PDB file of C-alpha atoms in Angstrom:
ATOM      1  CA  MET A 280      93.910  91.695 145.917  1.00  0.00           C
ATOM      2  CA  VAL A 281      94.298  88.396 144.048  1.00  0.00           C
ATOM      3  CA  ALA A 282      96.761  85.934 145.583  1.00  0.00           C
ATOM      4  CA  ILE A 283      98.192  83.479 143.053  1.00  0.00           C
ATOM      5  CA  ILE A 284      99.569  80.489 144.939  1.00  0.00           C
ATOM      6  CA  ASP A 285     103.211  79.841 144.088  1.00  0.00           C
ATOM      7  CA  TYR A 286     104.131  76.176 144.379  1.00  0.00           C
ATOM      8  CA  ASP A 287     106.631  76.184 141.487  1.00  0.00           C
ATOM      9  CA  ALA A 288     103.954  75.248 138.937  1.00  0.00           C
ATOM     10  CA  GLY A 289     104.085  76.454 135.353  1.00  0.00           C
ATOM     11  CA  ASN A 290     101.967  79.199 133.806  1.00  0.00           C
ATOM     12  CA  ILE A 291     101.825  81.436 136.874  1.00  0.00           C
ATOM     13  CA  LYS A 292     103.061  84.535 135.021  1.00  0.00           C
ATOM     14  CA  SER A 293     100.360  84.190 132.335  1.00  0.00           C
ATOM     15  CA  VAL A 294      97.703  84.101 135.045  1.00  0.00           C
ATOM     16  CA  GLU A 295      99.218  87.146 136.750  1.00  0.00           C
ATOM     17  CA  LYS A 296      99.268  89.106 133.466  1.00  0.00           C
ATOM     18  CA  ALA A 297      95.626  88.268 132.759  1.00  0.00           C
ATOM     19  CA  PHE A 298      94.419  89.546 136.139  1.00  0.00           C
ATOM     20  CA  SER A 299      96.640  92.631 135.877  1.00  0.00           C
ATOM     21  CA  TYR A 300      95.117  93.333 132.449  1.00  0.00           C
ATOM     22  CA  LEU A 301      91.710  93.352 134.161  1.00  0.00           C
ATOM     23  CA  GLY A 302      92.964  95.912 136.676  1.00  0.00           C
ATOM     24  CA  ALA A 303      93.345  93.603 139.659  1.00  0.00           C
ATOM     25  CA  ASN A 304      96.180  93.924 142.142  1.00  0.00           C
ATOM     26  CA  THR A 305      98.015  90.595 142.218  1.00  0.00           C
ATOM     27  CA  VAL A 306     100.646  88.881 144.319  1.00  0.00           C
ATOM     28  CA  ILE A 307     102.431  85.608 143.561  1.00  0.00           C
ATOM     29  CA  THR A 308     103.128  84.058 146.938  1.00  0.00           C
ATOM     30  CA  ARG A 309     103.320  80.953 149.100  1.00  0.00           C
ATOM     31  CA  ASP A 310     103.161  82.970 152.335  1.00  0.00           C
ATOM     32  CA  PRO A 311     100.050  81.768 154.223  1.00  0.00           C
ATOM     33  CA  LYS A 312      99.467  85.206 155.775  1.00  0.00           C
ATOM     34  CA  GLU A 313      99.417  86.910 152.373  1.00  0.00           C
ATOM     35  CA  ILE A 314      97.197  84.233 150.859  1.00  0.00           C
ATOM     36  CA  LEU A 315      94.696  84.315 153.720  1.00  0.00           C
ATOM     37  CA  LYS A 316      94.272  88.098 153.619  1.00  0.00           C
ATOM     38  CA  ALA A 317      93.585  88.164 149.849  1.00  0.00           C
ATOM     39  CA  ASP A 318      90.127  88.910 148.455  1.00  0.00           C
ATOM     40  CA  HIS A 319      90.442  86.188 145.790  1.00  0.00           C
ATOM     41  CA  VAL A 320      92.835  83.229 145.576  1.00  0.00           C
ATOM     42  CA  VAL A 321      93.952  81.317 142.473  1.00  0.00           C
ATOM     43  CA  LEU A 322      95.616  77.898 142.228  1.00  0.00           C
ATOM     44  CA  PRO A 323      97.092  77.658 138.719  1.00  0.00           C
ATOM     45  CA  GLY A 324      98.951  74.661 137.403  1.00  0.00           C
ATOM     46  CA  VAL A 325     100.638  72.912 134.527  1.00  0.00           C
ATOM     47  CA  GLY A 326     102.412  69.619 135.162  1.00  0.00           C
ATOM     48  CA  ALA A 327     101.988  66.298 136.933  1.00  0.00           C
ATOM     49  CA  PHE A 328      99.482  65.692 139.747  1.00  0.00           C
ATOM     50  CA  GLY A 329     101.971  63.909 142.013  1.00  0.00           C
ATOM     51  CA  ASP A 330     104.723  66.500 141.643  1.00  0.00           C
ATOM     52  CA  ALA A 331     102.266  69.315 142.328  1.00  0.00           C
ATOM     53  CA  MET A 332     100.889  67.716 145.489  1.00  0.00           C
ATOM     54  CA  GLY A 333     104.448  67.034 146.634  1.00  0.00           C
ATOM     55  CA  ARG A 334     105.265  70.740 146.416  1.00  0.00           C
ATOM     56  CA  ILE A 335     101.978  71.798 148.017  1.00  0.00           C
ATOM     57  CA  ASN A 336     102.719  69.509 150.962  1.00  0.00           C
ATOM     58  CA  GLU A 337     106.385  70.540 151.102  1.00  0.00           C
ATOM     59  CA  TYR A 338     105.414  74.211 151.358  1.00  0.00           C
ATOM     60  CA  GLY A 339     102.645  73.514 153.893  1.00  0.00           C
ATOM     61  CA  LEU A 340      99.970  74.960 151.596  1.00  0.00           C
ATOM     62  CA  LYS A 341      97.239  72.346 152.047  1.00  0.00           C
ATOM     63  CA  SER A 342      96.103  73.725 155.407  1.00  0.00           C
ATOM     64  CA  THR A 343      96.151  77.246 153.945  1.00  0.00           C
ATOM     65  CA  ILE A 344      93.924  76.167 151.044  1.00  0.00           C
ATOM     66  CA  ASP A 345      91.593  74.385 153.481  1.00  0.00           C
ATOM     67  CA  SER A 346      91.327  77.653 155.457  1.00  0.00           C
ATOM     68  CA  ILE A 347      90.532  79.654 152.315  1.00  0.00           C
ATOM     69  CA  VAL A 348      87.660  77.294 151.539  1.00  0.00           C
ATOM     70  CA  ALA A 349      86.406  77.380 155.135  1.00  0.00           C
ATOM     71  CA  ASN A 350      86.599  81.196 155.173  1.00  0.00           C
ATOM     72  CA  GLU A 351      84.509  81.332 151.954  1.00  0.00           C
ATOM     73  CA  THR A 352      87.117  83.388 150.097  1.00  0.00           C
ATOM     74  CA  PRO A 353      86.504  83.054 146.328  1.00  0.00           C
ATOM     75  CA  PHE A 354      88.945  80.399 145.114  1.00  0.00           C
ATOM     76  CA  LEU A 355      89.741  79.425 141.513  1.00  0.00           C
ATOM     77  CA  GLY A 356      91.634  76.336 140.363  1.00  0.00           C
ATOM     78  CA  ILE A 357      92.958  76.404 136.787  1.00  0.00           C
ATOM     79  CA  CYS A 358      93.858  73.303 134.715  1.00  0.00           C
ATOM     80  CA  LEU A 359      95.927  71.101 137.070  1.00  0.00           C
ATOM     81  CA  GLY A 360      94.568  73.386 139.790  1.00  0.00           C
ATOM     82  CA  GLN A 361      91.102  71.929 139.126  1.00  0.00           C
ATOM     83  CA  GLN A 362      92.355  68.347 139.276  1.00  0.00           C
ATOM     84  CA  LEU A 363      94.189  68.924 142.571  1.00  0.00           C
ATOM     85  CA  LEU A 364      90.904  69.840 144.286  1.00  0.00           C
ATOM     86  CA  PHE A 365      89.825  66.200 144.073  1.00  0.00           C
ATOM     87  CA  ASP A 366      90.925  63.059 145.904  1.00  0.00           C
ATOM     88  CA  SER A 367      93.320  61.388 143.492  1.00  0.00           C
ATOM     89  CA  SER A 368      94.410  60.985 139.875  1.00  0.00           C
ATOM     90  CA  GLU A 369      95.231  58.060 137.613  1.00  0.00           C
ATOM     91  CA  GLU A 370      98.320  60.042 136.652  1.00  0.00           C
ATOM     92  CA  SER A 371      99.906  59.571 140.098  1.00  0.00           C
ATOM     93  CA  GLN A 372      98.670  56.396 141.768  1.00  0.00           C
ATOM     94  CA  GLY A 373      98.745  56.471 145.563  1.00  0.00           C
ATOM     95  CA  VAL A 374      99.030  60.274 145.802  1.00  0.00           C
ATOM     96  CA  SER A 375      96.254  62.048 147.708  1.00  0.00           C
ATOM     97  CA  GLY A 376      94.883  65.291 146.307  1.00  0.00           C
ATOM     98  CA  LEU A 377      93.418  68.152 148.323  1.00  0.00           C
ATOM     99  CA  GLY A 378      90.137  66.272 148.760  1.00  0.00           C
ATOM    100  CA  ILE A 379      87.998  69.414 148.754  1.00  0.00           C
ATOM    101  CA  LEU A 380      85.603  68.003 146.142  1.00  0.00           C
ATOM    102  CA  ARG A 381      84.615  64.446 145.187  1.00  0.00           C
ATOM    103  CA  GLY A 382      85.397  62.864 141.858  1.00  0.00           C
ATOM    104  CA  GLU A 383      87.910  60.969 139.725  1.00  0.00           C
ATOM    105  CA  ILE A 384      90.743  62.328 137.599  1.00  0.00           C
ATOM    106  CA  VAL A 385      91.186  59.863 134.736  1.00  0.00           C
ATOM    107  CA  SER A 386      93.070  59.706 131.441  1.00  0.00           C
ATOM    108  CA  ILE A 387      91.391  60.832 128.228  1.00  0.00           C
ATOM    109  CA  PRO A 388      90.753  57.751 126.040  1.00  0.00           C
ATOM    110  CA  LYS A 389      92.671  57.674 122.759  1.00  0.00           C
ATOM    111  CA  THR A 390      89.577  56.407 120.936  1.00  0.00           C
ATOM    112  CA  ASP A 391      85.888  57.152 121.379  1.00  0.00           C
ATOM    113  CA  GLU A 392      82.962  54.704 121.403  1.00  0.00           C
ATOM    114  CA  LEU A 393      82.845  54.752 117.592  1.00  0.00           C
ATOM    115  CA  GLY A 394      86.541  53.946 117.242  1.00  0.00           C
ATOM    116  CA  ASN A 395      87.597  57.461 116.194  1.00  0.00           C
ATOM    117  CA  SER A 396      91.142  58.351 117.257  1.00  0.00           C
ATOM    118  CA  TYR A 397      92.121  61.426 119.289  1.00  0.00           C
ATOM    119  CA  LYS A 398      95.492  63.022 119.928  1.00  0.00           C
ATOM    120  CA  ILE A 399      96.526  63.007 123.579  1.00  0.00           C
ATOM    121  CA  PRO A 400      97.231  65.427 125.161  1.00  0.00           C
ATOM    122  CA  GLN A 401      94.344  67.519 123.932  1.00  0.00           C
ATOM    123  CA  ILE A 402      95.860  70.831 122.864  1.00  0.00           C
ATOM    124  CA  GLY A 403      93.638  73.479 121.357  1.00  0.00           C
ATOM    125  CA  TRP A 404      90.255  75.144 121.335  1.00  0.00           C
ATOM    126  CA  ASN A 405      87.057  73.368 122.277  1.00  0.00           C
ATOM    127  CA  ARG A 406      83.437  74.383 122.794  1.00  0.00           C
ATOM    128  CA  LEU A 407      81.752  74.585 126.182  1.00  0.00           C
ATOM    129  CA  THR A 408      78.267  73.368 127.052  1.00  0.00           C
ATOM    130  CA  PHE A 409      76.631  74.627 130.249  1.00  0.00           C
ATOM    131  CA  PRO A 410      74.548  71.966 132.059  1.00  0.00           C
ATOM    132  CA  ARG A 411      73.595  74.504 134.727  1.00  0.00           C
ATOM    133  CA  GLU A 412      74.079  78.186 135.410  1.00  0.00           C
ATOM    134  CA  GLY A 413      77.512  79.027 136.790  1.00  0.00           C
ATOM    135  CA  ARG A 414      78.674  82.409 138.017  1.00  0.00           C
ATOM    136  CA  LEU A 415      81.889  82.186 135.971  1.00  0.00           C
ATOM    137  CA  TYR A 416      79.852  82.063 132.749  1.00  0.00           C
ATOM    138  CA  LYS A 417      77.641  85.102 133.133  1.00  0.00           C
ATOM    139  CA  GLY A 418      77.399  86.803 129.729  1.00  0.00           C
ATOM    140  CA  ILE A 419      79.035  83.891 127.893  1.00  0.00           C
ATOM    141  CA  ASP A 420      77.130  82.081 125.150  1.00  0.00           C
ATOM    142  CA  GLN A 421      76.586  78.327 124.969  1.00  0.00           C
ATOM    143  CA  GLY A 422      79.197  76.885 122.612  1.00  0.00           C
ATOM    144  CA  ALA A 423      81.904  79.444 123.444  1.00  0.00           C
ATOM    145  CA  TYR A 424      85.437  78.283 122.643  1.00  0.00           C
ATOM    146  CA  VAL A 425      88.207  78.043 125.260  1.00  0.00           C
ATOM    147  CA  TYR A 426      91.778  76.714 125.208  1.00  0.00           C
ATOM    148  CA  PHE A 427      92.725  73.314 126.653  1.00  0.00           C
ATOM    149  CA  VAL A 428      96.061  71.560 127.289  1.00  0.00           C
ATOM    150  CA  HIS A 429      95.582  68.273 129.167  1.00  0.00           C
ATOM    151  CA  SER A 430      95.806  64.484 129.118  1.00  0.00           C
ATOM    152  CA  TYR A 431      93.599  63.838 132.149  1.00  0.00           C
ATOM    153  CA  TYR A 432      90.113  65.017 132.999  1.00  0.00           C
ATOM    154  CA  LEU A 433      87.566  65.169 135.789  1.00  0.00           C
ATOM    155  CA  LYS A 434      84.570  62.882 136.266  1.00  0.00           C
ATOM    156  CA  ALA A 435      82.770  64.647 139.125  1.00  0.00           C
ATOM    157  CA  ALA A 436      80.904  62.451 141.614  1.00  0.00           C
ATOM    158  CA  ASP A 437      78.384  65.217 142.326  1.00  0.00           C
ATOM    159  CA  ARG A 438      76.860  66.220 139.010  1.00  0.00           C
ATOM    160  CA  SER A 439      75.276  69.309 140.556  1.00  0.00           C
ATOM    161  CA  ILE A 440      78.654  71.070 140.820  1.00  0.00           C
ATOM    162  CA  VAL A 441      79.446  70.767 137.081  1.00  0.00           C
ATOM    163  CA  THR A 442      78.944  74.118 135.341  1.00  0.00           C
ATOM    164  CA  ALA A 443      80.606  73.387 131.972  1.00  0.00           C
ATOM    165  CA  THR A 444      81.429  70.330 129.898  1.00  0.00           C
ATOM    166  CA  THR A 445      83.221  69.738 126.623  1.00  0.00           C
ATOM    167  CA  ASP A 446      83.524  66.745 124.303  1.00  0.00           C
ATOM    168  CA  TYR A 447      86.880  65.283 123.307  1.00  0.00           C
ATOM    169  CA  SER A 448      86.778  61.491 122.916  1.00  0.00           C
ATOM    170  CA  VAL A 449      84.432  61.520 125.952  1.00  0.00           C
ATOM    171  CA  THR A 450      82.350  64.116 127.774  1.00  0.00           C
ATOM    172  CA  ILE A 451      84.717  66.046 130.035  1.00  0.00           C
ATOM    173  CA  ASP A 452      83.713  67.971 133.127  1.00  0.00           C
ATOM    174  CA  ALA A 453      85.400  71.215 132.132  1.00  0.00           C
ATOM    175  CA  SER A 454      84.370  73.393 135.076  1.00  0.00           C
ATOM    176  CA  VAL A 455      82.866  73.134 138.553  1.00  0.00           C
ATOM    177  CA  GLU A 456      81.415  75.453 141.177  1.00  0.00           C
ATOM    178  CA  SER A 457      80.727  74.569 144.810  1.00  0.00           C
ATOM    179  CA  GLY A 458      80.122  77.429 147.240  1.00  0.00           C
ATOM    180  CA  ASN A 459      83.159  79.699 147.026  1.00  0.00           C
ATOM    181  CA  VAL A 460      85.197  77.108 145.092  1.00  0.00           C
ATOM    182  CA  PHE A 461      85.442  77.479 141.304  1.00  0.00           C
ATOM    183  CA  ALA A 462      87.633  75.554 138.880  1.00  0.00           C
ATOM    184  CA  CYS A 463      88.160  74.993 135.177  1.00  0.00           C
ATOM    185  CA  GLN A 464      90.180  72.422 133.238  1.00  0.00           C
ATOM    186  CA  PHE A 465      90.879  74.897 130.430  1.00  0.00           C
ATOM    187  CA  HIS A 466      93.066  78.011 130.572  1.00  0.00           C
ATOM    188  CA  PRO A 467      90.944  81.186 130.785  1.00  0.00           C
ATOM    189  CA  GLU A 468      94.127  83.278 130.722  1.00  0.00           C
ATOM    190  CA  LYS A 469      94.804  81.871 127.216  1.00  0.00           C
ATOM    191  CA  SER A 470      91.196  81.932 125.988  1.00  0.00           C
ATOM    192  CA  ALA A 471      91.002  85.433 124.502  1.00  0.00           C
ATOM    193  CA  ASP A 472      87.880  87.534 125.194  1.00  0.00           C
ATOM    194  CA  VAL A 473      85.860  84.610 126.565  1.00  0.00           C
ATOM    195  CA  GLY A 474      88.612  83.828 129.058  1.00  0.00           C
ATOM    196  CA  MET A 475      88.883  87.438 130.155  1.00  0.00           C
ATOM    197  CA  GLN A 476      85.137  87.513 130.801  1.00  0.00           C
ATOM    198  CA  ILE A 477      85.426  84.352 132.899  1.00  0.00           C
ATOM    199  CA  LEU A 478      88.184  85.912 135.021  1.00  0.00           C
ATOM    200  CA  ARG A 479      86.207  89.156 135.253  1.00  0.00           C
ATOM    201  CA  ASN A 480      83.211  87.191 136.503  1.00  0.00           C
ATOM    202  CA  PHE A 481      85.434  85.514 139.117  1.00  0.00           C
ATOM    203  CA  LEU A 482      86.596  88.922 140.347  1.00  0.00           C
ATOM    204  CA  ASP A 483      82.941  89.942 140.673  1.00  0.00           C
ATOM    205  CA  VAL A 484      82.221  87.095 143.109  1.00  0.00           C
TER     206      VAL A 484
END
């Protein structure tokens, strides 16, 4: 059973369809009992950091997520769901994130070091580089393309948790893994065969 946490964020149905396509039983829920009994838990997200944390706190989901991590249930944050795992974001000053992992969420620069301009938000396909072996990327080649939609990105404090990066104006920490906690800035549910393999690998954890 895959529990997809419902905190009124966008893109939940796309995530549900992707896991159903892979044959997983899914439930979209904010009921702590249902979430805690699931075999895998997913925190999706599209939207603003502050609004998302407001809903998570309103629905009392932070303690549930903390319990999932403590219980070592495989947990996957997607897009905004990755950013929320960290302490804070430039997008919403003064708002505390879940604080499960250490790092900064900062805005993507509009120009790189050479003065080249970039459209923000980044919308489209970009290549992944794997600085270390990550369980989500078993069977996936270096340079595989995945789909991004974001204006902010992670700079992880602990480089050992970074399992994938991409380059768009700067080097972006595109994915992390720490114990039972996995996350990716891109959308695997929108990343064709590569994305399906990533989700399949998550289900195998």
